[in-house]
Each structure stands twice: as structure tokens, then as C-alpha cells.
Short mmCIF file of C-alpha atoms in Angstrom, two decimals:
data_model
loop_
_atom_site.label_atom_id
_atom_site.label_comp_id
_atom_site.label_asym_id
_atom_site.label_seq_id
_atom_site.Cartn_x
_atom_site.Cartn_y
_atom_site.Cartn_z
CA GLN A 1 -0.01 0.50 -0.50
CA VAL A 2 1.25 3.45 0.31
CA GLN A 3 3.88 4.37 1.96
CA LEU A 4 4.98 7.97 3.12
CA VAL A 5 8.65 8.41 4.30
CA GLU A 6 9.53 12.77 6.19
CA SER A 7 12.71 13.65 6.50
CA GLY A 8 14.32 16.72 6.29
CA GLY A 9 13.41 17.65 10.66
CA GLY A 10 15.95 19.07 13.00
CA LEU A 11 16.88 22.17 15.86
CA VAL A 12 17.28 25.13 13.92
CA GLN A 13 17.38 28.54 15.64
CA ALA A 14 14.93 31.15 15.37
CA GLY A 15 14.79 32.83 12.46
CA GLY A 16 16.05 30.06 10.13
CA SER A 17 14.66 27.70 7.68
CA LEU A 18 14.46 24.00 7.11
CA ARG A 19 13.39 22.10 3.88
CA LEU A 20 10.40 19.03 4.67
CA SER A 21 10.57 16.43 2.30
CA CYS A 22 8.15 13.52 1.76
CA ALA A 23 8.91 10.49 -0.34
CA PHE A 24 5.63 8.99 -1.72
CA SER A 25 5.59 4.93 -2.83
CA GLY A 26 3.12 2.40 -3.48
CA ARG A 27 1.06 3.70 -5.43
CA THR A 28 0.31 6.57 -8.18
CA PHE A 29 1.12 9.98 -6.21
CA SER A 30 -0.27 12.22 -8.77
CA SER A 31 -3.40 10.52 -7.84
CA TYR A 32 -3.23 11.97 -4.33
CA ASP A 33 -3.39 15.72 -2.95
CA MET A 34 -1.09 15.73 -0.37
CA GLY A 35 -1.01 17.40 3.58
CA TRP A 36 1.24 18.22 6.15
CA PHE A 37 0.08 18.80 9.61
CA ARG A 38 2.37 18.96 12.49
CA GLN A 39 1.79 18.15 16.52
CA ALA A 40 3.32 19.43 19.79
CA PRO A 41 3.44 17.51 22.69
CA GLY A 42 0.30 17.55 25.01
CA LYS A 43 -1.30 19.25 21.90
CA GLU A 44 -3.59 17.36 18.74
CA ARG A 45 -2.54 17.24 15.36
CA VAL A 46 -3.47 20.22 13.37
CA PHE A 47 -3.19 21.47 9.78
CA VAL A 48 -0.13 23.06 8.45
CA SER A 49 -1.00 22.89 4.91
CA ARG A 50 -1.99 21.90 1.75
CA ILE A 51 -1.49 20.92 -2.31
CA SER A 52 -3.77 19.04 -4.98
CA ARG A 53 -2.66 16.50 -6.92
CA GLY A 54 -1.27 18.09 -9.93
CA GLY A 55 0.32 21.56 -7.48
CA GLY A 56 -1.96 23.87 -8.05
CA ASP A 57 -4.44 25.10 -5.21
CA PRO A 58 -1.91 25.47 -2.16
CA ASP A 59 -3.28 26.35 0.75
CA TYR A 60 -1.64 27.10 4.60
CA ALA A 61 -2.73 27.60 8.27
CA GLY A 62 -2.68 31.13 8.86
CA SER A 63 -0.31 30.67 11.31
CA VAL A 64 1.92 29.36 8.92
CA LYS A 65 0.70 31.92 5.78
CA GLY A 66 3.75 33.86 4.32
CA ARG A 67 6.68 31.32 5.56
CA PHE A 68 5.76 28.43 4.47
CA THR A 69 5.92 27.05 0.98
CA ILE A 70 4.31 23.69 -0.05
CA SER A 71 5.05 22.08 -3.46
CA ARG A 72 5.64 18.70 -5.06
CA ASP A 73 7.35 17.24 -7.68
CA ASN A 74 5.80 13.90 -9.55
CA ALA A 75 8.01 12.73 -11.34
CA LYS A 76 9.31 12.00 -8.11
CA GLY A 77 7.21 11.42 -5.83
CA THR A 78 8.07 13.43 -3.17
CA VAL A 79 5.75 16.72 -1.85
CA TYR A 80 7.67 19.44 -0.15
CA LEU A 81 7.76 22.11 3.21
CA GLN A 82 9.66 25.16 2.56
CA MET A 83 9.98 26.50 6.18
CA ASN A 84 11.86 30.45 6.59
CA SER A 85 11.54 32.58 9.21
CA LEU A 86 10.66 29.95 11.99
CA ARG A 87 9.62 30.82 15.11
CA PRO A 88 9.70 28.17 18.58
CA GLU A 89 6.14 28.50 17.95
CA ASP A 90 6.70 25.59 15.03
CA THR A 91 8.46 23.24 16.97
CA ALA A 92 6.44 19.62 16.37
CA VAL A 93 6.36 16.54 15.14
CA TYR A 94 5.72 17.23 11.46
CA TYR A 95 3.36 14.33 9.28
CA CYS A 96 2.86 14.17 5.87
CA ALA A 97 -0.35 13.35 4.95
CA ALA A 98 -2.14 11.47 0.91
CA ASP A 99 -5.18 12.16 0.35
CA ARG A 100 -6.42 9.56 -2.63
CA ALA A 101 -9.36 12.79 -2.85
CA LEU A 102 -11.95 10.97 -5.20
CA TYR A 103 -14.32 14.15 -4.19
CA THR A 104 -13.54 17.58 -3.24
CA GLY A 105 -14.36 17.73 -0.03
CA SER A 106 -12.23 19.17 3.32
CA TYR A 107 -8.55 18.50 4.25
CA THR A 108 -8.18 20.52 6.83
CA ARG A 109 -9.20 17.80 9.58
CA ALA A 110 -6.43 14.80 9.51
CA SER A 111 -9.80 12.50 9.36
CA ASP A 112 -9.17 13.87 5.78
CA TYR A 113 -6.03 11.73 4.67
CA ASP A 114 -6.03 7.99 3.44
CA TYR A 115 -2.46 7.34 4.63
CA TRP A 116 0.49 9.05 7.07
CA GLY A 117 4.65 9.27 7.15
CA GLN A 118 6.07 8.49 10.56
CA GLY A 119 7.06 12.30 11.66
CA THR A 120 9.71 14.00 11.48
CA GLN A 121 11.32 16.13 14.21
CA VAL A 122 11.12 20.12 14.04
CA THR A 123 12.53 22.17 17.05
CA VAL A 124 13.31 25.34 16.76
CA SER A 125 15.15 27.41 19.65
CA SER A 126 15.25 31.08 20.06
#
């Protein structure tokens, strides 16, 4: 079945940048909308960003808009999250998720997605 593997997390100073990658395998990548979520200790998993099958209609949580950019390379089967101007409150485990999206619907809830990666830790220090 579908497998998702995140990479690129790490420790970065406030104001710095990281680029997360998520490698997709097992099915046709271009058939899936892709999302990024994050979860801080003691908090629920929340929506960060989403990109449609063909790379259009990107969307972002208000807390990251203007700082993060989602993109995908369908030839490589990879979705990216470029994170700039990082803040301590961005510290969380970041997860990528795949949505077969057989119909147009919601994409900001964890339950909207069919497959999940294992997560990668992002820690932003001051």
C-alpha cells in the first residue's frame, strides 16, 4: 500500500529555515492530494498546508502563511515543505499525509487523509 517517509527535520535557530521532504511510494503519486500536519507535545495534530494532485491550489494555516511554501514534484514522487522565518512555536513533529480525494471535500482535518508518514521532529530554538 502507500508508504510515506518524511525527512529534513532537525534543530534550527529562530529565524532560520528548513525544508522537509516526504517520499511517496506504493501507488500513483499524482492521484493523491498531499498535506502537512504538525503536532506539538500535549496538543492535537493540526493542519499546516495542502497541495492538490497537480500542484495547484496550495493552502496554508494562518499561522504559517507567508513563511511556509508547499510544493511537489510528481516525477520524483515527493512533496516538500519549505519553512522560512521559523519561530519557537513551530516546534512540533511534522507529518505528511496523502488523500486519494475521489471527490472534492475538506482537507484541513486529519481524518480527511488516508495515509500518514511517521513524522519528523522540527525544533526551533531561541
